[in-house]
């Protein structure tokens, strides 16, 4: 389980190498052909496709920006890259919004649109204000297609460390730098908690998710595109603090999951959930526990020992490597760098 050989790793890469159809359908034909020609061994690792007017076409994979030419081949010299045109951006935006911008005005106000498959497209351009509030974004100049990657089973080994001997879930905080796999891991934890498991054996829990940025469930038109378990309810595109309070009152969850807490009101809502006897699984940005404790609001929660387990992720040697697991009640490290498989857990 923990180790893997190069042959199996290569087979896994090749089986995942086909670019998702819903991603290709979000691109105009000329860009679609370029992306389809990405080297097969690299395709499975692509996390982002970046389009910026009059600038090189880029993908982000394996912790680096990669430039592509007209044939989809990797080039070191950015001047040899395919240069994205205003027409490329315009056509891609029309495909992403299904030629119905007004129907997506609420999402545009948040700076992104979720497409079929749960992939999120970040949008940059000229912001139009209505008073002090964002009304919409016009004159689109950049698109960032973030590829949603669900990897079933990546939390299986971790579950042994976040369940008690009586198979009760322990409130868990996942800490990692950006793009280190924390949302992917969180999603799989939620799936396992919802469905239940054979090893470790436990029946599933009622799980509710506040998915403020539509990254956990990846809802498209209200329907989760990712497998988050059959006992899971989702509040999509809902602010965390308000969503947590709504779920406490209406859905009788045993566990609440959410992503990237940080604001004071988030912390207060988490405390309310815990006071109601509800366990919480969530994430926070940070290189390590020390960095997170420098943030006053999070530090207060940690001092109260609200989180019984703290999982630290790193992107070395690969995205999704578990660096350590900490017992939140004693601050003792209970596992170090054992679950980080060679290809990463995420």
CSV table of C-alpha atoms in Angstrom, one decimal:
chain,number,residue,atom,x,y,z
A,1,UNK,CA,0.0,0.0,0.0
A,2,UNK,CA,2.7,2.5,1.0
A,3,UNK,CA,5.3,1.6,-1.6
A,4,UNK,CA,4.8,1.3,-5.4
A,5,UNK,CA,7.1,0.2,-8.2
A,6,UNK,CA,7.9,2.2,-11.3
A,7,UNK,CA,6.0,-0.2,-13.6
A,8,UNK,CA,2.7,0.2,-11.7
A,9,UNK,CA,3.2,3.9,-11.4
A,10,UNK,CA,3.7,4.2,-15.2
A,11,UNK,CA,0.6,2.1,-15.9
A,12,UNK,CA,-1.4,4.4,-13.6
A,13,UNK,CA,-0.1,7.4,-15.4
A,14,UNK,CA,-1.0,6.0,-18.8
A,15,UNK,CA,-4.5,5.1,-17.7
A,16,UNK,CA,-5.1,8.7,-16.5
A,17,UNK,CA,-3.5,10.4,-19.4
A,18,UNK,CA,-6.5,11.3,-21.5
A,19,UNK,CA,-7.5,14.9,-21.0
A,20,UNK,CA,-11.0,15.0,-19.6
A,21,UNK,CA,-13.6,15.6,-22.4
A,22,UNK,CA,-15.4,18.4,-20.5
A,23,UNK,CA,-12.1,20.3,-20.4
A,24,UNK,CA,-11.6,20.0,-24.1
A,25,UNK,CA,-15.2,21.1,-24.8
A,26,UNK,CA,-14.4,24.3,-22.9
A,27,UNK,CA,-11.7,25.2,-25.5
A,28,UNK,CA,-11.9,26.5,-29.1
A,29,UNK,CA,-10.9,23.9,-31.7
A,30,UNK,CA,-7.4,25.3,-32.2
A,31,UNK,CA,-6.5,25.2,-28.5
A,32,UNK,CA,-8.3,21.9,-28.1
A,33,UNK,CA,-5.9,20.3,-30.6
A,34,UNK,CA,-2.9,21.8,-28.8
A,35,UNK,CA,-4.0,20.4,-25.5
A,36,UNK,CA,-4.8,17.0,-27.0
A,37,UNK,CA,-1.2,16.7,-28.2
A,38,UNK,CA,0.3,17.2,-24.7
A,39,UNK,CA,2.8,14.3,-24.1
A,40,UNK,CA,0.9,11.3,-22.8
A,41,UNK,CA,3.0,10.9,-19.6
A,42,UNK,CA,2.4,14.6,-18.7
A,43,UNK,CA,-1.3,14.8,-19.3
A,44,UNK,CA,-2.4,13.1,-16.0
A,45,UNK,CA,-0.4,15.7,-14.0
A,46,UNK,CA,-1.9,18.8,-15.6
A,47,UNK,CA,-3.5,20.9,-12.8
A,48,UNK,CA,-4.2,24.2,-14.7
A,49,UNK,CA,-4.5,25.5,-18.2
A,50,UNK,CA,-3.7,29.2,-18.4
A,51,UNK,CA,-5.0,31.5,-21.1
A,52,UNK,CA,-3.9,35.2,-21.1
A,53,UNK,CA,-4.4,37.5,-24.1
A,54,UNK,CA,-1.2,38.1,-26.1
A,55,UNK,CA,0.8,35.9,-23.8
A,56,UNK,CA,2.1,32.3,-23.9
A,57,UNK,CA,-0.3,29.3,-23.6
A,58,UNK,CA,0.8,27.6,-20.4
A,59,UNK,CA,-0.1,24.5,-18.3
A,60,UNK,CA,0.8,24.0,-14.7
A,61,UNK,CA,2.0,20.5,-13.8
A,62,UNK,CA,4.5,18.9,-11.4
A,63,UNK,CA,5.0,22.2,-9.6
A,64,UNK,CA,6.1,24.1,-12.6
A,65,UNK,CA,4.8,26.3,-15.5
A,66,UNK,CA,5.1,24.6,-18.9
A,67,UNK,CA,5.0,26.4,-22.2
A,68,UNK,CA,3.4,24.7,-25.3
A,69,UNK,CA,3.8,25.5,-28.9
A,70,UNK,CA,1.3,25.2,-31.7
A,71,UNK,CA,1.8,21.4,-31.9
A,72,UNK,CA,1.3,20.9,-28.2
A,73,UNK,CA,5.0,20.2,-27.7
A,74,UNK,CA,6.9,21.5,-24.6
A,75,UNK,CA,9.2,24.5,-25.4
A,76,UNK,CA,11.7,26.1,-23.0
A,77,UNK,CA,11.8,29.4,-24.8
A,78,UNK,CA,8.5,31.2,-24.0
A,79,UNK,CA,8.9,33.2,-27.3
A,80,UNK,CA,8.3,29.9,-29.2
A,81,UNK,CA,5.1,29.2,-27.3
A,82,UNK,CA,1.7,29.6,-28.9
A,83,UNK,CA,0.5,33.1,-28.1
A,84,UNK,CA,-3.1,33.2,-26.9
A,85,UNK,CA,-5.3,35.7,-28.9
A,86,UNK,CA,-8.3,37.8,-27.9
A,87,UNK,CA,-10.4,35.5,-30.2
A,88,UNK,CA,-9.2,32.5,-28.2
A,89,UNK,CA,-10.3,34.0,-25.0
A,90,UNK,CA,-13.6,35.2,-26.4
A,91,UNK,CA,-14.4,31.8,-27.9
A,92,UNK,CA,-13.4,29.9,-24.7
A,93,UNK,CA,-15.4,32.2,-22.6
A,94,UNK,CA,-18.5,31.6,-24.7
A,95,UNK,CA,-18.0,27.8,-24.5
A,96,UNK,CA,-17.5,28.0,-20.7
A,97,UNK,CA,-20.6,30.0,-20.1
A,98,UNK,CA,-22.6,28.1,-22.7
A,99,UNK,CA,-23.3,31.4,-24.5
A,100,UNK,CA,-25.4,32.5,-21.6
A,101,UNK,CA,-23.4,35.0,-19.5
A,102,UNK,CA,-26.4,36.5,-17.8
A,103,UNK,CA,-27.4,33.1,-16.3
A,104,UNK,CA,-24.0,32.9,-14.6
A,105,UNK,CA,-23.8,36.5,-13.3
A,106,UNK,CA,-23.8,35.3,-9.7
A,107,UNK,CA,-20.8,33.1,-10.3
A,108,UNK,CA,-19.0,35.7,-12.3
A,109,UNK,CA,-19.3,38.0,-9.3
A,110,UNK,CA,-17.2,35.5,-7.4
A,111,UNK,CA,-14.6,35.5,-10.2
A,112,UNK,CA,-15.1,31.9,-11.4
A,113,UNK,CA,-17.4,29.6,-13.2
A,114,UNK,CA,-17.9,25.8,-12.5
A,115,UNK,CA,-18.3,23.7,-15.6
A,116,UNK,CA,-19.5,20.2,-16.1
A,117,UNK,CA,-17.2,17.7,-14.4
A,118,UNK,CA,-16.7,20.1,-11.5
A,119,UNK,CA,-13.8,21.9,-13.0
A,120,UNK,CA,-13.4,25.6,-12.0
A,121,UNK,CA,-12.5,28.4,-14.4
A,122,UNK,CA,-11.1,31.5,-12.8
A,123,UNK,CA,-11.7,34.7,-14.7
A,124,UNK,CA,-9.8,38.0,-14.9
A,125,UNK,CA,-10.7,41.2,-16.7
A,126,UNK,CA,-12.3,44.5,-15.9
A,127,UNK,CA,-14.5,44.5,-12.8
A,128,UNK,CA,-17.8,46.4,-13.0
A,129,UNK,CA,-19.0,47.8,-9.6
A,130,UNK,CA,-22.5,48.5,-8.4
A,131,UNK,CA,-21.8,50.8,-5.5
A,132,UNK,CA,-19.2,49.0,-3.4
A,133,UNK,CA,-20.1,45.6,-4.7
A,134,UNK,CA,-18.9,43.7,-7.7
A,135,UNK,CA,-21.6,43.4,-10.4
A,136,UNK,CA,-19.8,41.4,-13.0
A,137,UNK,CA,-16.5,41.1,-14.9
A,138,UNK,CA,-16.2,42.4,-18.5
A,139,UNK,CA,-13.4,42.6,-21.1
A,140,UNK,CA,-12.1,39.2,-20.2
A,141,UNK,CA,-8.3,39.0,-20.5
A,142,UNK,CA,-7.4,35.8,-18.7
A,143,UNK,CA,-8.9,32.3,-18.0
A,144,UNK,CA,-7.5,29.8,-15.5
A,145,UNK,CA,-9.0,26.3,-16.0
A,146,UNK,CA,-8.4,24.4,-12.8
A,147,UNK,CA,-8.8,20.7,-13.5
A,148,UNK,CA,-10.8,18.9,-10.8
A,149,UNK,CA,-9.1,15.6,-10.0
A,150,UNK,CA,-10.9,13.1,-7.8
A,151,UNK,CA,-8.6,10.3,-6.7
A,152,UNK,CA,-10.7,7.7,-4.9
A,153,UNK,CA,-9.0,5.9,-2.0
A,154,UNK,CA,-6.2,8.3,-1.3
A,155,UNK,CA,-7.5,8.8,2.3
A,156,UNK,CA,-7.9,5.1,3.0
A,157,UNK,CA,-4.8,4.7,5.1
A,158,UNK,CA,-5.2,8.0,6.8
A,159,UNK,CA,-8.7,7.0,8.1
A,160,UNK,CA,-6.9,4.7,10.7
A,161,UNK,CA,-5.5,7.8,12.3
A,162,UNK,CA,-8.6,10.1,12.3
A,163,UNK,CA,-11.0,7.5,13.8
A,164,UNK,CA,-11.0,6.5,17.5
A,165,UNK,CA,-10.8,2.9,18.6
A,166,UNK,CA,-14.6,2.9,18.8
A,167,UNK,CA,-14.7,4.3,15.2
A,168,UNK,CA,-15.8,7.8,16.1
A,169,UNK,CA,-14.5,10.5,13.9
A,170,UNK,CA,-12.0,13.0,15.4
A,171,UNK,CA,-12.3,16.6,14.2
A,172,UNK,CA,-9.5,17.1,11.7
A,173,UNK,CA,-7.6,20.1,10.3
A,174,UNK,CA,-5.6,19.6,7.1
A,175,UNK,CA,-2.8,22.1,6.6
A,176,UNK,CA,-0.8,22.6,3.4
A,177,UNK,CA,0.6,25.2,1.0
A,178,UNK,CA,-1.5,26.1,-2.1
A,179,UNK,CA,-1.8,23.3,-4.7
A,180,UNK,CA,-0.5,20.6,-2.4
A,181,UNK,CA,-3.6,18.3,-2.6
A,182,UNK,CA,-5.5,19.3,0.5
A,183,UNK,CA,-8.9,19.7,-1.2
A,184,UNK,CA,-8.4,16.4,-3.0
A,185,UNK,CA,-7.6,14.7,0.3
A,186,UNK,CA,-10.5,16.4,2.1
A,187,UNK,CA,-13.0,15.3,-0.6
A,188,UNK,CA,-11.9,11.7,-0.2
A,189,UNK,CA,-12.1,11.8,3.6
A,190,UNK,CA,-15.7,13.1,3.2
A,191,UNK,CA,-16.5,10.3,0.8
A,192,UNK,CA,-15.2,7.6,3.1
A,193,UNK,CA,-16.9,9.2,6.2
A,194,UNK,CA,-20.2,9.3,4.3
A,195,UNK,CA,-20.1,5.8,2.7
A,196,UNK,CA,-18.4,3.9,5.6
A,197,UNK,CA,-15.5,1.5,5.1
A,198,UNK,CA,-14.6,-2.2,5.5
A,199,UNK,CA,-11.1,-1.4,6.7
A,200,UNK,CA,-11.2,0.3,9.2
A,201,UNK,CA,-14.8,-1.0,9.5
A,202,UNK,CA,-17.4,1.6,10.4
A,203,UNK,CA,-20.9,2.6,9.2
A,204,UNK,CA,-21.2,5.9,7.4
A,205,UNK,CA,-22.0,9.2,9.0
A,206,UNK,CA,-24.4,11.9,8.0
A,207,UNK,CA,-22.1,14.5,6.4
A,208,UNK,CA,-22.9,18.0,5.4
A,209,UNK,CA,-20.6,20.2,3.2
A,210,UNK,CA,-20.3,23.9,2.8
A,211,UNK,CA,-18.7,24.3,-0.5
A,212,UNK,CA,-18.1,28.0,-0.8
A,213,UNK,CA,-15.9,27.9,-3.9
A,214,UNK,CA,-17.5,24.8,-5.5
A,215,UNK,CA,-14.3,22.8,-5.2
A,216,UNK,CA,-15.2,20.0,-2.9
A,217,UNK,CA,-18.3,18.6,-4.5
A,218,UNK,CA,-17.8,20.5,-7.8
A,219,UNK,CA,-21.5,21.1,-8.3
A,220,UNK,CA,-22.8,21.9,-11.8
A,221,UNK,CA,-26.3,23.2,-11.8
A,222,UNK,CA,-26.7,22.1,-8.2
A,223,UNK,CA,-25.6,18.5,-8.7
A,224,UNK,CA,-22.2,17.2,-7.3
A,225,UNK,CA,-19.9,16.2,-10.1
A,226,UNK,CA,-17.5,14.5,-7.6
A,227,UNK,CA,-18.2,11.4,-5.5
A,228,UNK,CA,-18.6,12.7,-2.0
A,229,UNK,CA,-20.6,9.8,-0.6
A,230,UNK,CA,-24.3,8.9,-0.6
A,231,UNK,CA,-25.0,10.3,2.9
A,232,UNK,CA,-23.6,13.8,2.1
A,233,UNK,CA,-25.6,17.0,1.7
A,234,UNK,CA,-24.1,20.1,0.0
A,235,UNK,CA,-24.6,23.8,0.3
A,236,UNK,CA,-22.9,25.0,-2.9
A,237,UNK,CA,-21.5,28.5,-3.4
A,238,UNK,CA,-22.5,29.4,0.2
A,239,UNK,CA,-20.3,31.5,2.6
A,240,UNK,CA,-18.8,29.1,5.2
A,241,UNK,CA,-20.0,30.8,8.3
A,242,UNK,CA,-23.6,31.2,7.2
A,243,UNK,CA,-23.6,27.7,5.7
A,244,UNK,CA,-22.4,26.0,8.8
A,245,UNK,CA,-25.1,27.7,10.9
A,246,UNK,CA,-27.7,26.7,8.3
A,247,UNK,CA,-26.6,23.1,8.3
A,248,UNK,CA,-26.6,22.9,12.1
A,249,UNK,CA,-30.2,24.1,12.2
A,250,UNK,CA,-31.6,22.2,9.2
A,251,UNK,CA,-29.7,19.0,8.3
A,252,UNK,CA,-28.8,17.3,11.6
A,253,UNK,CA,-25.3,16.4,10.4
A,254,UNK,CA,-22.9,14.3,12.4
A,255,UNK,CA,-19.9,15.8,10.6
A,256,UNK,CA,-19.5,19.1,8.7
A,257,UNK,CA,-16.8,19.5,6.0
A,258,UNK,CA,-15.6,22.8,4.5
A,259,UNK,CA,-12.5,24.1,2.9
A,260,UNK,CA,-10.0,26.9,3.7
A,261,UNK,CA,-11.2,28.4,7.0
A,262,UNK,CA,-9.5,31.6,8.0
A,263,UNK,CA,-11.9,34.4,8.9
A,264,UNK,CA,-13.1,35.2,12.4
A,265,UNK,CA,-16.7,34.3,11.5
A,266,UNK,CA,-15.5,30.9,10.2
A,267,UNK,CA,-13.9,30.1,13.5
A,268,UNK,CA,-17.0,31.2,15.4
A,269,UNK,CA,-19.2,28.9,13.2
A,270,UNK,CA,-16.8,26.0,13.7
A,271,UNK,CA,-17.1,26.5,17.5
A,272,UNK,CA,-20.9,26.5,17.2
A,273,UNK,CA,-20.8,23.2,15.4
A,274,UNK,CA,-18.6,21.6,18.0
A,275,UNK,CA,-20.7,23.0,20.8
A,276,UNK,CA,-23.7,21.3,19.1
A,277,UNK,CA,-21.8,18.0,19.2
A,278,UNK,CA,-20.9,18.0,15.5
A,279,UNK,CA,-17.4,17.0,14.3
A,280,UNK,CA,-15.6,19.1,11.7
A,281,UNK,CA,-13.1,18.4,8.9
A,282,UNK,CA,-11.6,21.4,7.2
A,283,UNK,CA,-8.4,22.8,5.7
A,284,UNK,CA,-6.2,25.8,6.1
A,285,UNK,CA,-3.4,27.4,4.1
A,286,UNK,CA,0.1,27.1,5.6
A,287,UNK,CA,3.5,25.5,5.2
A,288,UNK,CA,3.4,24.0,8.7
A,289,UNK,CA,1.7,24.2,12.0
A,290,UNK,CA,4.0,27.1,13.1
A,291,UNK,CA,2.9,29.2,10.2
A,292,UNK,CA,-0.7,28.6,10.9
A,293,UNK,CA,-0.4,29.5,14.6
A,294,UNK,CA,0.9,32.9,13.5
A,295,UNK,CA,-2.7,33.7,12.4
A,296,UNK,CA,-4.6,34.9,15.5
A,297,UNK,CA,-8.0,33.5,14.6
A,298,UNK,CA,-6.6,30.0,13.8
A,299,UNK,CA,-4.2,30.1,16.7
A,300,UNK,CA,-7.1,30.6,19.1
A,301,UNK,CA,-8.9,27.5,17.8
A,302,UNK,CA,-5.6,25.5,18.1
A,303,UNK,CA,-5.0,26.7,21.6
A,304,UNK,CA,-8.5,25.4,22.5
A,305,UNK,CA,-7.4,22.0,21.1
A,306,UNK,CA,-10.6,21.9,19.1
A,307,UNK,CA,-9.0,19.8,16.4
A,308,UNK,CA,-8.1,16.3,17.6
A,309,UNK,CA,-6.0,15.5,14.5
A,310,UNK,CA,-3.9,17.9,12.4
A,311,UNK,CA,-2.6,16.6,9.1
A,312,UNK,CA,0.3,18.4,7.4
A,313,UNK,CA,0.7,18.0,3.6
A,314,UNK,CA,3.6,18.9,1.4
A,315,UNK,CA,4.2,18.9,-2.3
A,316,UNK,CA,7.5,17.2,-2.0
A,317,UNK,CA,8.5,14.8,-3.4
A,318,UNK,CA,5.1,15.0,-5.0
A,319,UNK,CA,1.8,16.8,-4.5
A,320,UNK,CA,-0.2,15.2,-1.7
A,321,UNK,CA,2.6,13.8,0.4
A,322,UNK,CA,1.6,13.6,4.0
A,323,UNK,CA,4.4,15.1,6.0
A,324,UNK,CA,3.1,14.5,9.5
A,325,UNK,CA,0.0,13.8,11.6
A,326,UNK,CA,-0.3,15.6,14.9
A,327,UNK,CA,-2.4,14.7,18.0
A,328,UNK,CA,-4.2,18.0,18.5
A,329,UNK,CA,-4.9,17.4,22.2
A,330,UNK,CA,-1.3,16.8,23.1
A,331,UNK,CA,0.6,18.4,20.2
A,332,UNK,CA,2.6,15.2,19.8
A,333,UNK,CA,3.5,14.0,16.4
A,334,UNK,CA,2.0,10.5,15.9
A,335,UNK,CA,3.2,9.9,12.4
A,336,UNK,CA,5.9,11.4,10.2
A,337,UNK,CA,6.3,10.9,6.5
A,338,UNK,CA,5.1,7.4,6.3
A,339,UNK,CA,1.9,7.8,4.3
A,340,UNK,CA,3.7,9.7,1.5
A,341,UNK,CA,3.8,7.2,-1.3
A,342,UNK,CA,6.2,7.6,-4.0
A,343,UNK,CA,3.7,9.0,-6.4
A,344,UNK,CA,2.0,11.2,-3.7
A,345,UNK,CA,-1.4,10.5,-2.1
A,346,UNK,CA,-3.2,13.1,-4.2
